[in-house]
Amino acid sequence: MNIIRNTLLLTVLIFTVSGQDVDTESVIAGYAPGISGMVPIDQRNCFNDEFDINPSLSNSLECARTCRIGESKTCYYKFVVEQYPINGQACNLCMPNVTNTVCPNCQCVPGDGTQRMALTVNRMIPGPTIQVCKGDRVIVDVVNMLKSDSVTIHWHGLFQHGSPHYDGVPHLTQCPIMTQDTFRYQFDVDNGGTHLWHAHTGAQKLDGLFGSFIVREPVQEEPSSHLYNFDLANHVIIINDWFKEESISRIPGRRAGETRHSAEAILINGKGRYVDPSGATTNIPLEVITVSANQRYRFRLINSFCTVCPGELIIEGHSLTVIASDGQHIEPVSVDSIISLAGERYDFVLNANQKPGAYWIQLRGLDNCASDRIQQLAILQYDGASTTPNTKEPTYDNPLPPGVALNLAANGCGVSRSNQVCLSEIKHAMSVDSGILKEKPDVKLVLPIGFFKYQAKEIFAPNTYRNFIVPSANSVVVETLNNISSSSPTAPPLSQLEDVADEMFCNGDNLPANCKSEFCTCIHLIKIPLDSIVEIVLVDQFNSKYVRHPFHLHGFAFHVMGMGQPLGPTTDNSTPMTVDYFNELEMNNKIVRNYNSPPSKDNLAVPNNGYAILRFRANNPGYWMFHCHQLFHLLAGMELTFQVGEPNQMPQTPKNFPRCGNFKPTIQLRN
């Protein structure tokens, strides 16, 4: 079966040669992958008429281009969200010599070859890629065709300067998009790099609502452009973890059967093989990524995991020169493998200097995924070569040699180790705001990461409705940040602040009376003065040996001033990290901050039983989430909101912006 990924961008070539722009768009524009290779298509999206109404809009092919200074476009996309079968009847249309006359695809979503329901955008997993240039305006019409669920889309890594209403967080920046409704996101893209988009409602991201968002910059603004010849639209590697059932079955969780929140499979660009406990394997063709011999390519790795496992990516026989992290330029560093966690992105250069042939790409799930030996494979194919590697297929226990691994939050990063590159060895490639480098920040927040374990009789007491998850058969917990499990507002404070009662908000300095003796549940809100330098110290008090929490900040990138693991990884016999111990270390001058080009990210994993120190300039007014990107931790309350600036300093709410909230009219008594 010839499984076709439904995307209009896989053949668009964007590349630089020796620092000079080379434009081949006129050669390949108007073509997309088809059943028998390349077939012509109508560039005007085949399921909407918006381009006929406004012909000045640019479509996806026109926007995925070589970027030039002073040139910008208005790029339009339409996202149709629906529940859709994996490896369903549509895949029968993907047999050779079958032609789909409506669109150049068969709407087959192969996944890992097992049949289940999923959530898709435009009947694709990953969803359609957005590839634009810095300075473009992006317009996305999100049409909710789900029969029973609302949805929002977050543009992960995009700062949304001047457009916080389109950040896509339900009940914080907008109302959820109800079934059959359309919400139009429109914003200017002012920060380049490799990003992603994903649902920010419930666990919908885990069920398939995610895709890549690539923002290219002119070659003159790319400090590492001399290291590669090609930056191709189809050299995006997006990885995700996958359940054998819909995620709703794991929220809050069972006490019997499949009780874990760990993935059963991982996918590369939306497909791969599933190996069941008996060893039987599904027959899904592996992803094939093509290169030409003796050329240097920029690849973009996007980790769209939702669970706690890191992913380790290795490309057989090829070293990887990492040049960016989370869209932020870093000084190049050469490694053999990259270990990433949920929400992280890494750009690397691959030199296709090996003997032409086919080479394995191996993705291994680590930590909690190790016991189940979860992995996925893909193929790096040189032009004209076979798609079958000459070497033995790697297994989990006999993997490709990982060599030197980029592993920013690895255990033992405080000790010199030759087999991994830690954060301390990464440097920002651009100039750093002088305010970030001053000795003392304007605002300092020390936030412990933790959880609270309930007794069943507490969580299920009559007339109580506490949020919780069931991570194992005998455990009921809530997740906390600074001892607070955050709840959601009933209406977005960004546009309806008057509809959210003041007493619903709290933080470490403002706790309701019932929160003095245990953790608190409320809308966790911290106010930050506009343009202040903010330092966040995250301290891992979670006390779990295999969990590293990847925290993501909306609206900003932060500089990582330091991180460490002074007590070593947590074990049953080790001393757990605490805020008090961190404060003691700092008082004794044993906490070192890096003032020499500290790297910048928007998504960072905190070392297990350790700490991370982050700084950013709060120059983007709005309400911005800060949360663990492991989905079940977020759903159980491990988040907070930064209010940057006062409401009168924030951008005005767009005209006719949707409103939401409670409907509680006066009760009319029956006469």
PDB file of C-alpha atoms in Angstrom, residues 358-532:
ATOM      1  CA  ALA A 358      19.696   4.120   2.811  1.00  0.00           C
ATOM      2  CA  TYR A 359      20.347   4.726   6.504  1.00  0.00           C
ATOM      3  CA  TRP A 360      18.253   4.056   9.568  1.00  0.00           C
ATOM      4  CA  ILE A 361      16.690   6.840  11.604  1.00  0.00           C
ATOM      5  CA  GLN A 362      15.950   5.559  15.100  1.00  0.00           C
ATOM      6  CA  LEU A 363      13.763   7.225  17.725  1.00  0.00           C
ATOM      7  CA  ARG A 364      13.875   5.625  21.183  1.00  0.00           C
ATOM      8  CA  GLY A 365      11.608   6.441  24.097  1.00  0.00           C
ATOM      9  CA  LEU A 366      13.640   6.844  27.289  1.00  0.00           C
ATOM     10  CA  ASP A 367      12.985   6.849  31.036  1.00  0.00           C
ATOM     11  CA  ASN A 368       9.394   5.645  31.568  1.00  0.00           C
ATOM     12  CA  CYS A 369       9.263   4.291  28.006  1.00  0.00           C
ATOM     13  CA  ALA A 370      12.379   2.163  28.448  1.00  0.00           C
ATOM     14  CA  SER A 371      10.626  -0.701  30.238  1.00  0.00           C
ATOM     15  CA  ASP A 372       8.278  -1.150  27.267  1.00  0.00           C
ATOM     16  CA  ARG A 373      11.112  -0.838  24.703  1.00  0.00           C
ATOM     17  CA  ILE A 374       9.168   1.760  22.723  1.00  0.00           C
ATOM     18  CA  GLN A 375      10.886   2.927  19.559  1.00  0.00           C
ATOM     19  CA  GLN A 376      10.185   3.970  15.964  1.00  0.00           C
ATOM     20  CA  LEU A 377      12.186   3.872  12.741  1.00  0.00           C
ATOM     21  CA  ALA A 378      12.397   5.921   9.557  1.00  0.00           C
ATOM     22  CA  ILE A 379      14.731   5.952   6.557  1.00  0.00           C
ATOM     23  CA  LEU A 380      17.254   8.526   5.327  1.00  0.00           C
ATOM     24  CA  GLN A 381      17.544   7.835   1.604  1.00  0.00           C
ATOM     25  CA  TYR A 382      20.132   9.238  -0.780  1.00  0.00           C
ATOM     26  CA  ASP A 383      18.712  10.134  -4.203  1.00  0.00           C
ATOM     27  CA  GLY A 384      18.707   7.164  -6.543  1.00  0.00           C
ATOM     28  CA  ALA A 385      19.473   4.641  -3.818  1.00  0.00           C
ATOM     29  CA  SER A 386      17.324   1.853  -2.463  1.00  0.00           C
ATOM     30  CA  THR A 387      15.040   2.567   0.469  1.00  0.00           C
ATOM     31  CA  THR A 388      16.327  -0.559   2.233  1.00  0.00           C
ATOM     32  CA  PRO A 389      19.430  -0.052   4.409  1.00  0.00           C
ATOM     33  CA  ASN A 390      22.267  -2.545   4.080  1.00  0.00           C
ATOM     34  CA  THR A 391      22.681  -2.758   7.838  1.00  0.00           C
ATOM     35  CA  LYS A 392      20.660  -4.737  10.332  1.00  0.00           C
ATOM     36  CA  GLU A 393      17.479  -3.111  11.569  1.00  0.00           C
ATOM     37  CA  PRO A 394      18.204  -1.514  14.961  1.00  0.00           C
ATOM     38  CA  THR A 395      16.210  -2.655  17.966  1.00  0.00           C
ATOM     39  CA  TYR A 396      15.650  -0.998  21.302  1.00  0.00           C
ATOM     40  CA  ASP A 397      18.227  -3.165  23.027  1.00  0.00           C
ATOM     41  CA  ASN A 398      20.643  -3.090  20.080  1.00  0.00           C
ATOM     42  CA  PRO A 399      20.292   0.526  18.999  1.00  0.00           C
ATOM     43  CA  LEU A 400      22.303   2.695  16.696  1.00  0.00           C
ATOM     44  CA  PRO A 401      25.346   4.034  18.582  1.00  0.00           C
ATOM     45  CA  PRO A 402      24.130   7.191  20.380  1.00  0.00           C
ATOM     46  CA  GLY A 403      27.671   8.604  20.559  1.00  0.00           C
ATOM     47  CA  VAL A 404      27.673  12.084  22.046  1.00  0.00           C
ATOM     48  CA  ALA A 405      24.113  13.072  22.952  1.00  0.00           C
ATOM     49  CA  LEU A 406      22.632  16.530  23.314  1.00  0.00           C
ATOM     50  CA  ASN A 407      20.809  16.091  26.626  1.00  0.00           C
ATOM     51  CA  LEU A 408      20.233  19.429  28.300  1.00  0.00           C
ATOM     52  CA  ALA A 409      18.642  18.129  31.498  1.00  0.00           C
ATOM     53  CA  ALA A 410      20.574  14.880  31.837  1.00  0.00           C
ATOM     54  CA  ASN A 411      21.421  13.303  35.144  1.00  0.00           C
ATOM     55  CA  GLY A 412      24.982  14.170  36.063  1.00  0.00           C
ATOM     56  CA  CYS A 413      25.298  17.329  33.989  1.00  0.00           C
ATOM     57  CA  GLY A 414      27.281  18.873  36.826  1.00  0.00           C
ATOM     58  CA  VAL A 415      30.005  16.283  36.263  1.00  0.00           C
ATOM     59  CA  SER A 416      32.311  16.236  33.260  1.00  0.00           C
ATOM     60  CA  ARG A 417      31.042  13.518  30.938  1.00  0.00           C
ATOM     61  CA  SER A 418      32.336  12.873  27.425  1.00  0.00           C
ATOM     62  CA  ASN A 419      29.166  11.240  26.107  1.00  0.00           C
ATOM     63  CA  GLN A 420      26.712  14.121  26.466  1.00  0.00           C
ATOM     64  CA  VAL A 421      26.410  17.838  25.844  1.00  0.00           C
ATOM     65  CA  CYS A 422      24.628  19.645  28.675  1.00  0.00           C
ATOM     66  CA  LEU A 423      23.091  23.079  28.848  1.00  0.00           C
ATOM     67  CA  SER A 424      26.268  24.505  30.382  1.00  0.00           C
ATOM     68  CA  GLU A 425      28.010  23.873  27.058  1.00  0.00           C
ATOM     69  CA  ILE A 426      25.410  25.745  24.962  1.00  0.00           C
ATOM     70  CA  LYS A 427      25.794  29.437  24.146  1.00  0.00           C
ATOM     71  CA  HIS A 428      23.350  31.933  22.685  1.00  0.00           C
ATOM     72  CA  ALA A 429      24.499  33.001  19.215  1.00  0.00           C
ATOM     73  CA  MET A 430      23.042  36.527  19.315  1.00  0.00           C
ATOM     74  CA  SER A 431      23.559  39.506  21.601  1.00  0.00           C
ATOM     75  CA  VAL A 432      21.857  39.236  24.997  1.00  0.00           C
ATOM     76  CA  ASP A 433      19.698  41.965  26.539  1.00  0.00           C
ATOM     77  CA  SER A 434      21.909  43.722  29.099  1.00  0.00           C
ATOM     78  CA  GLY A 435      19.053  43.670  31.600  1.00  0.00           C
ATOM     79  CA  ILE A 436      19.141  39.875  31.628  1.00  0.00           C
ATOM     80  CA  LEU A 437      22.812  39.981  32.629  1.00  0.00           C
ATOM     81  CA  LYS A 438      22.499  42.293  35.607  1.00  0.00           C
ATOM     82  CA  GLU A 439      23.188  40.748  38.989  1.00  0.00           C
ATOM     83  CA  LYS A 440      19.731  41.063  40.501  1.00  0.00           C
ATOM     84  CA  PRO A 441      16.426  40.824  38.618  1.00  0.00           C
ATOM     85  CA  ASP A 442      13.478  43.128  39.259  1.00  0.00           C
ATOM     86  CA  VAL A 443      11.217  40.198  40.161  1.00  0.00           C
ATOM     87  CA  LYS A 444      12.374  36.864  41.584  1.00  0.00           C
ATOM     88  CA  LEU A 445      10.052  33.863  41.912  1.00  0.00           C
ATOM     89  CA  VAL A 446      11.043  30.556  43.513  1.00  0.00           C
ATOM     90  CA  LEU A 447       8.484  27.950  42.446  1.00  0.00           C
ATOM     91  CA  PRO A 448       8.561  24.359  43.684  1.00  0.00           C
ATOM     92  CA  ILE A 449       7.211  21.635  41.379  1.00  0.00           C
ATOM     93  CA  GLY A 450       5.247  19.029  43.287  1.00  0.00           C
ATOM     94  CA  PHE A 451       2.106  17.007  43.755  1.00  0.00           C
ATOM     95  CA  PHE A 452      -0.392  16.202  46.460  1.00  0.00           C
ATOM     96  CA  LYS A 453      -1.601  12.652  47.054  1.00  0.00           C
ATOM     97  CA  TYR A 454      -5.172  12.219  48.200  1.00  0.00           C
ATOM     98  CA  GLN A 455      -6.745   9.476  50.187  1.00  0.00           C
ATOM     99  CA  ALA A 456      -9.746   8.106  48.301  1.00  0.00           C
ATOM    100  CA  LYS A 457     -12.095   9.145  51.105  1.00  0.00           C
ATOM    101  CA  GLU A 458     -10.894  12.755  50.645  1.00  0.00           C
ATOM    102  CA  ILE A 459     -11.149  13.010  46.890  1.00  0.00           C
ATOM    103  CA  PHE A 460     -14.538  11.311  46.753  1.00  0.00           C
ATOM    104  CA  ALA A 461     -16.160  12.966  49.740  1.00  0.00           C
ATOM    105  CA  PRO A 462     -19.815  13.830  49.024  1.00  0.00           C
ATOM    106  CA  ASN A 463     -20.435  17.209  47.400  1.00  0.00           C
ATOM    107  CA  THR A 464     -16.767  17.760  46.559  1.00  0.00           C
ATOM    108  CA  TYR A 465     -15.432  17.961  43.013  1.00  0.00           C
ATOM    109  CA  ARG A 466     -11.653  18.142  43.220  1.00  0.00           C
ATOM    110  CA  ASN A 467      -9.586  17.829  40.063  1.00  0.00           C
ATOM    111  CA  PHE A 468      -7.374  14.718  40.052  1.00  0.00           C
ATOM    112  CA  ILE A 469      -5.642  12.080  37.959  1.00  0.00           C
ATOM    113  CA  VAL A 470      -5.032   8.381  38.581  1.00  0.00           C
ATOM    114  CA  PRO A 471      -1.406   7.708  37.612  1.00  0.00           C
ATOM    115  CA  SER A 472      -1.523   4.137  38.938  1.00  0.00           C
ATOM    116  CA  ALA A 473      -4.026   1.643  40.297  1.00  0.00           C
ATOM    117  CA  ASN A 474      -3.735   2.853  43.899  1.00  0.00           C
ATOM    118  CA  SER A 475      -2.821   6.522  43.539  1.00  0.00           C
ATOM    119  CA  VAL A 476      -4.969   9.649  43.244  1.00  0.00           C
ATOM    120  CA  VAL A 477      -3.044  12.916  42.924  1.00  0.00           C
ATOM    121  CA  VAL A 478      -3.152  16.532  41.861  1.00  0.00           C
ATOM    122  CA  GLU A 479      -0.158  18.339  40.402  1.00  0.00           C
ATOM    123  CA  THR A 480       1.077  21.616  41.882  1.00  0.00           C
ATOM    124  CA  LEU A 481       3.277  24.600  41.153  1.00  0.00           C
ATOM    125  CA  ASN A 482       4.246  26.556  44.265  1.00  0.00           C
ATOM    126  CA  ASN A 483       1.820  24.328  46.203  1.00  0.00           C
ATOM    127  CA  ILE A 484      -1.074  25.524  44.038  1.00  0.00           C
ATOM    128  CA  SER A 485      -3.102  23.410  41.637  1.00  0.00           C
ATOM    129  CA  SER A 486      -4.356  25.939  39.133  1.00  0.00           C
ATOM    130  CA  SER A 487      -7.923  26.031  37.859  1.00  0.00           C
ATOM    131  CA  SER A 488      -9.356  27.716  34.784  1.00  0.00           C
ATOM    132  CA  PRO A 489     -11.292  30.994  34.731  1.00  0.00           C
ATOM    133  CA  THR A 490     -14.910  30.893  33.596  1.00  0.00           C
ATOM    134  CA  ALA A 491     -14.179  33.647  31.074  1.00  0.00           C
ATOM    135  CA  PRO A 492     -10.973  35.045  29.551  1.00  0.00           C
ATOM    136  CA  PRO A 493      -9.554  37.801  31.775  1.00  0.00           C
ATOM    137  CA  LEU A 494      -7.879  39.242  28.678  1.00  0.00           C
ATOM    138  CA  SER A 495     -11.259  40.212  27.197  1.00  0.00           C
ATOM    139  CA  GLN A 496     -13.745  39.733  30.085  1.00  0.00           C
ATOM    140  CA  LEU A 497     -11.883  40.561  33.270  1.00  0.00           C
ATOM    141  CA  GLU A 498     -15.053  42.015  34.776  1.00  0.00           C
ATOM    142  CA  ASP A 499     -16.679  38.571  34.570  1.00  0.00           C
ATOM    143  CA  VAL A 500     -14.035  36.848  36.716  1.00  0.00           C
ATOM    144  CA  ALA A 501     -14.434  37.370  40.453  1.00  0.00           C
ATOM    145  CA  ASP A 502     -11.355  38.674  42.274  1.00  0.00           C
ATOM    146  CA  GLU A 503     -11.577  35.947  44.906  1.00  0.00           C
ATOM    147  CA  MET A 504     -11.002  33.285  42.237  1.00  0.00           C
ATOM    148  CA  PHE A 505      -7.376  34.413  41.800  1.00  0.00           C
ATOM    149  CA  CYS A 506      -4.533  33.524  44.131  1.00  0.00           C
ATOM    150  CA  ASN A 507      -0.760  33.119  44.339  1.00  0.00           C
ATOM    151  CA  GLY A 508       1.828  32.290  46.964  1.00  0.00           C
ATOM    152  CA  ASP A 509       1.341  35.670  48.652  1.00  0.00           C
ATOM    153  CA  ASN A 510      -2.449  35.629  48.459  1.00  0.00           C
ATOM    154  CA  LEU A 511      -3.919  32.305  49.560  1.00  0.00           C
ATOM    155  CA  PRO A 512      -7.529  31.780  50.641  1.00  0.00           C
ATOM    156  CA  ALA A 513      -8.042  30.713  54.236  1.00  0.00           C
ATOM    157  CA  ASN A 514      -8.794  27.096  53.310  1.00  0.00           C
ATOM    158  CA  CYS A 515      -5.359  26.768  51.665  1.00  0.00           C
ATOM    159  CA  LYS A 516      -3.213  27.441  54.704  1.00  0.00           C
ATOM    160  CA  SER A 517      -2.906  23.818  55.777  1.00  0.00           C
ATOM    161  CA  GLU A 518      -2.745  22.046  52.411  1.00  0.00           C
ATOM    162  CA  PHE A 519      -2.317  22.863  48.760  1.00  0.00           C
ATOM    163  CA  CYS A 520      -4.668  25.371  47.148  1.00  0.00           C
ATOM    164  CA  THR A 521      -6.897  25.169  44.056  1.00  0.00           C
ATOM    165  CA  CYS A 522      -7.564  28.512  42.396  1.00  0.00           C
ATOM    166  CA  ILE A 523      -6.639  30.557  39.327  1.00  0.00           C
ATOM    167  CA  HIS A 524      -2.884  30.841  39.910  1.00  0.00           C
ATOM    168  CA  LEU A 525      -2.053  34.385  38.772  1.00  0.00           C
ATOM    169  CA  ILE A 526       1.165  36.360  39.295  1.00  0.00           C
ATOM    170  CA  LYS A 527       1.283  40.017  38.265  1.00  0.00           C
ATOM    171  CA  ILE A 528       4.473  41.237  36.611  1.00  0.00           C
ATOM    172  CA  PRO A 529       5.293  44.925  35.971  1.00  0.00           C
ATOM    173  CA  LEU A 530       5.677  45.691  32.291  1.00  0.00           C
ATOM    174  CA  ASP A 531       9.303  45.696  31.063  1.00  0.00           C
ATOM    175  CA  SER A 532      10.690  44.232  34.280  1.00  0.00           C
TER     176      SER A 532
END
